[in-house]
Coordinates of C-alpha atoms (C1' of nucleotides) in Angstrom, one line a residue:
Chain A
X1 CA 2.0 -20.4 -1.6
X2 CA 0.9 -23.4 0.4
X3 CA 1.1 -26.3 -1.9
X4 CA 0.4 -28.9 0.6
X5 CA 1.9 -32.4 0.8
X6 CA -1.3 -34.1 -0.4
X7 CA -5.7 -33.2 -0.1
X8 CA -7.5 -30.4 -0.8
X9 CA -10.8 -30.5 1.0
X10 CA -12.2 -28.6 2.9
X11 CA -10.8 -25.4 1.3
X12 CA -12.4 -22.4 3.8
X13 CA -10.9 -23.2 7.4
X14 CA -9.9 -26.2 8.8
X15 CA -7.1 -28.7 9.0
X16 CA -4.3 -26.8 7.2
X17 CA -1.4 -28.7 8.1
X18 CA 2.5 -28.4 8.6
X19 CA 4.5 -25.1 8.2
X20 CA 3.2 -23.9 4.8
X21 CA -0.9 -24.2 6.3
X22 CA 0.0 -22.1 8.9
X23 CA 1.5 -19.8 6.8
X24 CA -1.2 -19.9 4.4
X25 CA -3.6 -19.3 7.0
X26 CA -1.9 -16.1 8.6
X27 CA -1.2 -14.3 5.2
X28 CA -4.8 -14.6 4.7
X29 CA -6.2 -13.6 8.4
X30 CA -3.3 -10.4 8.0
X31 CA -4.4 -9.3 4.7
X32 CA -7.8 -9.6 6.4
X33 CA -7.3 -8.3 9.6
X34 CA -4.2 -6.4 9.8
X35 CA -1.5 -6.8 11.9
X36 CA -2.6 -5.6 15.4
X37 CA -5.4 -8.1 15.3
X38 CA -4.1 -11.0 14.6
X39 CA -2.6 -13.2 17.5
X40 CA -1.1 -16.0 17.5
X41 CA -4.4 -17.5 18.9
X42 CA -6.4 -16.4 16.3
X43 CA -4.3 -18.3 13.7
X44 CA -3.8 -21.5 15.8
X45 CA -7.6 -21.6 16.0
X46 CA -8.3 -21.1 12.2
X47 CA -5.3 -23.9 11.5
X48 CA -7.5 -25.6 14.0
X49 CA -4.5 -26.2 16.4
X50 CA -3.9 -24.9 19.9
X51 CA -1.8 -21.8 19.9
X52 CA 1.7 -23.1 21.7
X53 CA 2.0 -25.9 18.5
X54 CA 3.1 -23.2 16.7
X55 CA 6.3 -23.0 18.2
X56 CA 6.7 -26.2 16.9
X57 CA 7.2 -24.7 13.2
X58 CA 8.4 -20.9 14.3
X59 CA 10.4 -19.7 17.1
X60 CA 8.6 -16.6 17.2
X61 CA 5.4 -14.3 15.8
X62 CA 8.1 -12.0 14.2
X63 CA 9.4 -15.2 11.9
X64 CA 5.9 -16.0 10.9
X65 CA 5.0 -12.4 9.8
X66 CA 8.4 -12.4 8.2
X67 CA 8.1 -15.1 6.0
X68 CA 4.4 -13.6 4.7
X69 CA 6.4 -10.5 4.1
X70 CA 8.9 -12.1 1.6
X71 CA 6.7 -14.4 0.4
X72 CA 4.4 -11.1 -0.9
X73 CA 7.2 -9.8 -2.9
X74 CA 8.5 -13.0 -4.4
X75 CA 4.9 -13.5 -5.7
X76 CA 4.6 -10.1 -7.3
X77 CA 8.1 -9.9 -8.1
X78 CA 7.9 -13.4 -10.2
X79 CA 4.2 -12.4 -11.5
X80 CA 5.6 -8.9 -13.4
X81 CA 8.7 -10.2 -14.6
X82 CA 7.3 -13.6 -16.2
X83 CA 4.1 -10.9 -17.9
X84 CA 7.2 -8.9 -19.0
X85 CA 9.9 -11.2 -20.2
X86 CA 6.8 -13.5 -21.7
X87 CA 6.5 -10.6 -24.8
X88 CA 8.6 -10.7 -27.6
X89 CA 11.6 -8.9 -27.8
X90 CA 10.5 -6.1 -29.9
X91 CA 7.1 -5.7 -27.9
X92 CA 6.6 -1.6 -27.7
X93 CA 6.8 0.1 -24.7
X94 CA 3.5 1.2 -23.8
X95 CA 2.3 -2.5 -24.3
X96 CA 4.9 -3.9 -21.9
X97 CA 4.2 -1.2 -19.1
X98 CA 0.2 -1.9 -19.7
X99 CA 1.2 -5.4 -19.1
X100 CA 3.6 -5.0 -15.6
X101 CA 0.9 -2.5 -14.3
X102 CA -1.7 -5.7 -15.1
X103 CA 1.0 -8.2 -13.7
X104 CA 1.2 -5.9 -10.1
X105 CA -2.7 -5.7 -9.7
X106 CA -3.5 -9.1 -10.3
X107 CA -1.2 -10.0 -8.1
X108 CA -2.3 -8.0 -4.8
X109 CA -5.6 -8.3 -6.0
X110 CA -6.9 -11.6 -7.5
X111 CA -3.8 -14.0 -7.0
X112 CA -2.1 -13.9 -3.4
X113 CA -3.2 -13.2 0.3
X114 CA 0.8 -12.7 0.8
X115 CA 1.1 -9.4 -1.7
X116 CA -1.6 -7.8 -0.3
X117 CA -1.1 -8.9 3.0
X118 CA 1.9 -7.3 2.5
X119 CA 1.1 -4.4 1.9
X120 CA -1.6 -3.9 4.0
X121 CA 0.3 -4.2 7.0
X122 CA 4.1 -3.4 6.3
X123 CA 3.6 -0.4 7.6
X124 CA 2.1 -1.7 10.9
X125 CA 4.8 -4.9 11.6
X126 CA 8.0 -3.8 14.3
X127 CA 10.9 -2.1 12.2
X128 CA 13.2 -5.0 12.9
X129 CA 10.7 -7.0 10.8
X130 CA 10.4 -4.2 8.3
X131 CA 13.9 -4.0 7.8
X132 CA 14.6 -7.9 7.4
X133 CA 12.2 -7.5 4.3
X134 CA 13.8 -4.4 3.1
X135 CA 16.3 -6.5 1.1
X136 CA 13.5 -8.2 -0.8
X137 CA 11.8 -5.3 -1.4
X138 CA 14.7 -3.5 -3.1
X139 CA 14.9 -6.6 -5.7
X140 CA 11.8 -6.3 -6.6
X141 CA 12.1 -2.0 -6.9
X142 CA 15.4 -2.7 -9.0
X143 CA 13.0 -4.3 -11.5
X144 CA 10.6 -1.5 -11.9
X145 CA 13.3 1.1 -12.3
X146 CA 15.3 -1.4 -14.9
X147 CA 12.1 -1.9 -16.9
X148 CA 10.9 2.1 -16.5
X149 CA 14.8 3.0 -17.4
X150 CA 14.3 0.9 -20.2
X151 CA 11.6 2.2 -21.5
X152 CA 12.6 5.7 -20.9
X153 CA 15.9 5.3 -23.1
X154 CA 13.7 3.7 -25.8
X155 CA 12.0 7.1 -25.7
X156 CA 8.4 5.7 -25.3
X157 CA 8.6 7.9 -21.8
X158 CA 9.1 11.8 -21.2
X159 CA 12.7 12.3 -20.9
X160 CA 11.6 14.8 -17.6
X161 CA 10.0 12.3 -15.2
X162 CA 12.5 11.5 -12.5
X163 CA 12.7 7.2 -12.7
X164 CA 12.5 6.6 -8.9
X165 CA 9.9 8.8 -8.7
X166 CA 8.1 7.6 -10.9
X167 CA 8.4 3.9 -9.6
X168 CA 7.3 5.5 -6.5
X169 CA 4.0 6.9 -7.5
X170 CA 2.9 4.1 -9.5
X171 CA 3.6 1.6 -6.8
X172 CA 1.9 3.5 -4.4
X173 CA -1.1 4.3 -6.6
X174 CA -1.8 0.5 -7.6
X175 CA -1.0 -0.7 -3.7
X176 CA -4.1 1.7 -2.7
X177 CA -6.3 0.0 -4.7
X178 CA -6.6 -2.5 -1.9
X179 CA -8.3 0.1 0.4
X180 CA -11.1 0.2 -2.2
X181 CA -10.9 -2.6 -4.5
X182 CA -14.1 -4.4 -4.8
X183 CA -14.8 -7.3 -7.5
X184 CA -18.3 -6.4 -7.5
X185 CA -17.5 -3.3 -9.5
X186 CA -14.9 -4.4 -11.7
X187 CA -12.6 -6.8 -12.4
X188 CA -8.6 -6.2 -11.4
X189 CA -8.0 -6.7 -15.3
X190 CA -10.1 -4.0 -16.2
X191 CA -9.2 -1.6 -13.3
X192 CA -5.6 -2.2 -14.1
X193 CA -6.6 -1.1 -17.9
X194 CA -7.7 2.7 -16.2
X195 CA -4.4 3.1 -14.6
X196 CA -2.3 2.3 -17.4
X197 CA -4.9 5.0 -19.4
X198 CA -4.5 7.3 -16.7
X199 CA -0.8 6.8 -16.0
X200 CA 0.2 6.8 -20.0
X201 CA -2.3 9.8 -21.4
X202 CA -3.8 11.3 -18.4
X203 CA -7.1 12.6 -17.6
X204 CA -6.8 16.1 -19.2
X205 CA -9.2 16.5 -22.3
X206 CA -6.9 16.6 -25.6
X207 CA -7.6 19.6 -28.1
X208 CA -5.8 17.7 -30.6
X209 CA -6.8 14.3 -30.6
Chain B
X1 CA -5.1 21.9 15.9
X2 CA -3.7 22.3 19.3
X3 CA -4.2 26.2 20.1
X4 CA -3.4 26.5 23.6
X5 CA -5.3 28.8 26.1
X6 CA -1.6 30.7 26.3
X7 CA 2.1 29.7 26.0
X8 CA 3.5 28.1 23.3
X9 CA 7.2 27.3 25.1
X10 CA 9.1 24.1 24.8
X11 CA 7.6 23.3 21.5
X12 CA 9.3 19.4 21.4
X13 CA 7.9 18.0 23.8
X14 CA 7.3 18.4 27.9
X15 CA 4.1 19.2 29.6
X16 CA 1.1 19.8 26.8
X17 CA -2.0 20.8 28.6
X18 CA -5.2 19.7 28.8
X19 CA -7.4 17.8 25.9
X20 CA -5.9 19.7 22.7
X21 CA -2.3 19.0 24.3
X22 CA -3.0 15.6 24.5
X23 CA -4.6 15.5 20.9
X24 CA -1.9 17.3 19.8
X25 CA 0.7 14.8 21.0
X26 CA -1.5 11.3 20.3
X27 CA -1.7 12.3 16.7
X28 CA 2.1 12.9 16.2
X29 CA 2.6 9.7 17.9
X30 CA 0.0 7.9 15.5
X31 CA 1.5 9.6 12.9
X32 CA 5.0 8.4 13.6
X33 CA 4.6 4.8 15.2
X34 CA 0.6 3.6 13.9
X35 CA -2.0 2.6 16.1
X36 CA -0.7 -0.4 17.7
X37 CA 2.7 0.6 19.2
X38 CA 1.1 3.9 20.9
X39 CA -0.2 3.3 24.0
X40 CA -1.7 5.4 26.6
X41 CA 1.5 5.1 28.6
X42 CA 3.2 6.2 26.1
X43 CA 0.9 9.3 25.0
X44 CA 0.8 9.8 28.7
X45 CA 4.5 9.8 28.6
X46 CA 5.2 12.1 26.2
X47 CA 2.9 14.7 27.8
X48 CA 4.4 14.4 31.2
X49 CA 1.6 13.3 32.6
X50 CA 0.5 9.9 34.3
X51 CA -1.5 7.5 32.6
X52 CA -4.5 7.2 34.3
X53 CA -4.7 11.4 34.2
X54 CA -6.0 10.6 30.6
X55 CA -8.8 9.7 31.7
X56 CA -10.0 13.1 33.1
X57 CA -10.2 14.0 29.3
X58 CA -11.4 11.0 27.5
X59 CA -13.3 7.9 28.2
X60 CA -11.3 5.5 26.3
X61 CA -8.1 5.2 23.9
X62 CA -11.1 4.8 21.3
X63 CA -12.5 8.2 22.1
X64 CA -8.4 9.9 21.3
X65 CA -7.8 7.8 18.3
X66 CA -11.5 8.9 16.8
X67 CA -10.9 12.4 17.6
X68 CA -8.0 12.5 15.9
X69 CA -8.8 10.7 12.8
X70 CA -12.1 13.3 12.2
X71 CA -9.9 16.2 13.0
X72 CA -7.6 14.9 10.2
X73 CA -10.6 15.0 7.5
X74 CA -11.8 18.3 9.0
X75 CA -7.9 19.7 8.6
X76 CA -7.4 18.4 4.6
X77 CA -11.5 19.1 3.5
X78 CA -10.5 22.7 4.6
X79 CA -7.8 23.1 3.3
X80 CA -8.8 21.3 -0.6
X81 CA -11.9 23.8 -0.1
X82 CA -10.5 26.9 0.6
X83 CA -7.7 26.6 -2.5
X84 CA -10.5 26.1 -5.0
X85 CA -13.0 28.6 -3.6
X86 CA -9.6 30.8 -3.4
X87 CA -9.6 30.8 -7.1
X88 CA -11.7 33.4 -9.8
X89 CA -15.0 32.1 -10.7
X90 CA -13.4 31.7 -14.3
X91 CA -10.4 29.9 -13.6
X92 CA -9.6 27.0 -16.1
X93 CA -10.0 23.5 -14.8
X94 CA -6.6 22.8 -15.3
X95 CA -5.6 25.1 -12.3
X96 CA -8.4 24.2 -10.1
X97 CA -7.6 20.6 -9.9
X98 CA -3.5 21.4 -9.4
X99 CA -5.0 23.3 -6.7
X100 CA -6.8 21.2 -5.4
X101 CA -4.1 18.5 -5.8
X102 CA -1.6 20.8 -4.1
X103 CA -4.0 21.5 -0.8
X104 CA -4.2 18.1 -0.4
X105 CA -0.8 17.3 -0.1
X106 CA 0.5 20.1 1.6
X107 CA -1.9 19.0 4.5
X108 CA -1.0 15.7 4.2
X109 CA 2.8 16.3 4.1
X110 CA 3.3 19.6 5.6
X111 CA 0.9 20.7 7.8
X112 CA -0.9 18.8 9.5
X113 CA -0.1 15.5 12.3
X114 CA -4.0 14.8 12.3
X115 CA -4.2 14.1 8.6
X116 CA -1.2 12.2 8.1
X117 CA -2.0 10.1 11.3
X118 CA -5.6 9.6 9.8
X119 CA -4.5 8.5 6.2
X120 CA -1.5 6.0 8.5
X121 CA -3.6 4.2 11.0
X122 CA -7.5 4.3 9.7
X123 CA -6.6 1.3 8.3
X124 CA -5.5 -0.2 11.5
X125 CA -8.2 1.2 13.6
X126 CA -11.3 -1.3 15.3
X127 CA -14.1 -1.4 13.1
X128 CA -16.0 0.6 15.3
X129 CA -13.6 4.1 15.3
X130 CA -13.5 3.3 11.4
X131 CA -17.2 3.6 11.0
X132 CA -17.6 6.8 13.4
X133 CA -14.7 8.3 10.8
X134 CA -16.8 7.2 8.1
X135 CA -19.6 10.5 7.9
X136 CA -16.4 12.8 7.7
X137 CA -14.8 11.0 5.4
X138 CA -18.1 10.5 2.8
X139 CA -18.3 14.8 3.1
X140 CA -14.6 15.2 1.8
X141 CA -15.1 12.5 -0.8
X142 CA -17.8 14.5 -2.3
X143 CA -15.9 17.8 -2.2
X144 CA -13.9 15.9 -4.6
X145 CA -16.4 14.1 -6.6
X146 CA -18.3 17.2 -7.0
X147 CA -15.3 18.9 -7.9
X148 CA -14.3 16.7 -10.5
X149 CA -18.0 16.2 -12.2
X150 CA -18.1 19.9 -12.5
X151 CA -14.3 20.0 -14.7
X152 CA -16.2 16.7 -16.8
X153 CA -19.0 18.8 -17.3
X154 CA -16.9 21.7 -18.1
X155 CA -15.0 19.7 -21.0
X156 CA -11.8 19.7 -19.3
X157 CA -11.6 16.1 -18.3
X158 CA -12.3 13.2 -20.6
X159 CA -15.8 12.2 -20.7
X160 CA -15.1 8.5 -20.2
X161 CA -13.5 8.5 -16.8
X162 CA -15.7 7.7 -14.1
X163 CA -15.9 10.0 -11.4
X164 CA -15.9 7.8 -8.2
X165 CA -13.1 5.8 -9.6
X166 CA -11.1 8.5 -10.3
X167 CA -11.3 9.9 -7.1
X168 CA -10.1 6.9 -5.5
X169 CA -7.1 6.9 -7.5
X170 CA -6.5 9.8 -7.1
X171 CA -6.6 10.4 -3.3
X172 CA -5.4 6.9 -3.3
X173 CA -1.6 8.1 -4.9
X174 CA -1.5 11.4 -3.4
X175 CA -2.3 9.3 0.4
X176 CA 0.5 7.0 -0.7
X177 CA 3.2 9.3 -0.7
X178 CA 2.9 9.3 3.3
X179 CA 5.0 6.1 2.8
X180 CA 8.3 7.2 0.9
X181 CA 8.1 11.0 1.3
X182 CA 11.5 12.8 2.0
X183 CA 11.5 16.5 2.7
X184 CA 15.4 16.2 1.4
X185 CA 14.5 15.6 -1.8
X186 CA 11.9 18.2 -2.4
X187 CA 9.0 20.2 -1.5
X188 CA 5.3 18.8 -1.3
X189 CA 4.6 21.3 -3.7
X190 CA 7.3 20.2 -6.0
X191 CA 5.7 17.0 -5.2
X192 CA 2.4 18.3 -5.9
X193 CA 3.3 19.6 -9.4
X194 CA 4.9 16.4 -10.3
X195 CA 1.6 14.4 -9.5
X196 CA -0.3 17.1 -11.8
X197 CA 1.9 16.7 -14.4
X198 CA 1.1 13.2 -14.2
X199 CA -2.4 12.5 -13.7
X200 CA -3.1 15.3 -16.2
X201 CA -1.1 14.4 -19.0
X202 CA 0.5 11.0 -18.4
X203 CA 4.0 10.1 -19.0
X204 CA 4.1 9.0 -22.3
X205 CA 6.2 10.7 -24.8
X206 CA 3.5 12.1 -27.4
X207 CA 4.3 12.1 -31.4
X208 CA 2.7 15.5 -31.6
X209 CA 3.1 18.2 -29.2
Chain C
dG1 C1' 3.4 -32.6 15.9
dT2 C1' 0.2 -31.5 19.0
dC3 C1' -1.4 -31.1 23.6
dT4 C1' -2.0 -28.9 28.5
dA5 C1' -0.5 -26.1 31.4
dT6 C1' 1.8 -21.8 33.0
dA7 C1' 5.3 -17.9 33.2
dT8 C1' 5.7 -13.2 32.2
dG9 C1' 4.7 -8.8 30.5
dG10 C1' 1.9 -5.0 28.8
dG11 C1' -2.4 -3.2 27.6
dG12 C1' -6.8 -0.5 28.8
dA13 C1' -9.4 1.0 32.5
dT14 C1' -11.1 2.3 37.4
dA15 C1' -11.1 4.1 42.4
dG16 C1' -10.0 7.3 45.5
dA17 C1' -6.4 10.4 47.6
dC18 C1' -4.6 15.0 46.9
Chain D
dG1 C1' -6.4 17.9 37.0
dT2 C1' -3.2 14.8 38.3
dC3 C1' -1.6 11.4 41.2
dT4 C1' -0.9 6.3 43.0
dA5 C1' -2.4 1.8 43.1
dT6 C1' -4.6 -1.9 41.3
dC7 C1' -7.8 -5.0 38.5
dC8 C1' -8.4 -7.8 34.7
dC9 C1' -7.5 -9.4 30.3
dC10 C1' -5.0 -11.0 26.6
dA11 C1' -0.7 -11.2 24.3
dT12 C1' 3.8 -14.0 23.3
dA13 C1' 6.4 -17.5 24.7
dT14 C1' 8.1 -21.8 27.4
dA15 C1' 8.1 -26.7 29.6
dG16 C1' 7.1 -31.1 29.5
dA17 C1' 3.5 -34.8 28.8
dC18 C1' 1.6 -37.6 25.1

DNA sequence: GTCTATATGGGGATAGAC
DNA sequence: GTCTATCCCCATATAGAC
């Protein structure tokens, strides 16, 4: 997100200025952290500001964490529709949902500290915060169920898997990934490849084949 | 886990006794607010007791929150365990794993507070009550590991999966369903099948069959 | 825009009466 | 086993100087 007014030095800590560095800065320390753990102190210090300047750009700890929140969806949201509406028209389906599964992971895993902050701790922010991203969320939900819909009346998916519940179990599977997720072992790309495998044909040997 | 020395009364809420009633009624909370928002006052609260009268039955908040995180291992290990070892030395793969697939959720989902608060708040947890969580955790990890080599070994899964990865997908889409579950719109065990289906056989429409 | 205070509240934890 | 009372710390947030 950031896209400072001007320099890129010193990348790691210090010196991130204006509205976007501090955002920059707390999507990274909540993705790191969590929620709980992060005070406003802690993200003053690593912007290498005192704490009360933040006021200056956010009337409150709630707006901050809000603004991660959307910002994590927009990024995903924008990352799997450009992989998807980048193919050409008559692109088959399994190829398009290999490529929005690819689109999802390397966006919460290699790309942005606001997706997977995101989801790390949605499920820890106040509801009043949960429910001001809510609407974001649903865009971005909308999407997957269009696309899955899509695909599903094209007949490249079983005609007996519920669409929404589908969406959910995908969603859920690839967002646990960062529990575990570790480039050491793999690259998102390739880990991406196994669960489109394992979502499309399963893990069930084949007598047929 | 609870099991009261006697009564089992006023099931809701009011006066829990002693350390298993105050387990009993931290985990729920955990389970239904996360780590951050439940505070000793509150857990104190809820079992009509004072605050400070915690303290007669643990030494810190960090002492409550680990117990109930390695009771929620203990509950769903026991439960995955006992389905499979339920079954005929000569049952097919297939069926093992939906077993296994459906213990795991049913604890999860519909059994146990302990579980589901473990699977919402480890991640929210101090480092410290994560590690202590950790030895429980590794033992139920290889239930499923050594579960899942045996059905590769057997020639019911495909040989090319990898057995640590596919656990973690695994457990990581069942865990997920914490998230969006809704007992309105069907049974765990529905759920459970659903998951089966999936992870066995994928979702995409096949030529043959 | 950032600083130095500081107000205010809630958290975990302890001491000692009952 | 539970109570009351309190300590101490850290959190968010505000006010006003620079």
């Amino acid at each position: 997100m950031a896209q400072n007014t001007a320099s890129k030095l010193n990348e790691t800590s210090r010196s991130a200025v204006g509205r976007d560095g501090v955002l920059d800065i707390a999507a990274r320390l909540f993705r790191e952290q969590g929620y709980g753990s992060v005070s406003l102190r802690k993200i003053a210090e690593a912007a290498g500001i005192k704490a009360g300047s933040i006021y200056y750009h956010f009337g409150s700890k709630d707006e901050i964490v809000a603004a991660v929140l959307d910002a994590g969806i927009q990024v995903v949201h924008a990352s799997m529709r450009d992989a998807v509406t980048a193919l050409p028209a008559d692109t088959d389906g399994e190829t398009v949902l290999r490529a929005a599964i690819r689109a999802h992971l390397r966006a919460l895993l290699d790309v942005s500290d606001y997706t997977s902050a995101n989801v790390r701790i949605f499920g820890q922010v106040p509801q009043s915060v949960r429910d001001a991203n809510l609407p974001t969320r649903r865009a971005y939900e909308a999407e997957w169920d269009s696309l899955l819909s899509r695909l599903q009346e094209d007949g490249a998916l079983k005609q007996d898997v519920d669409i929404r519940r589908l969406r959910l179990m995908l969603i859920g599977a690839l967002n646990a990934t960062l529990d575990w997720f570790d480039p050491d072992r793999g690259s998102a790309d390739a880990l991406s490849h196994t669960y489109a495998d394992v979502f499309l044909n399963g893990i069930l040997e084949r007598k047929d084949a």
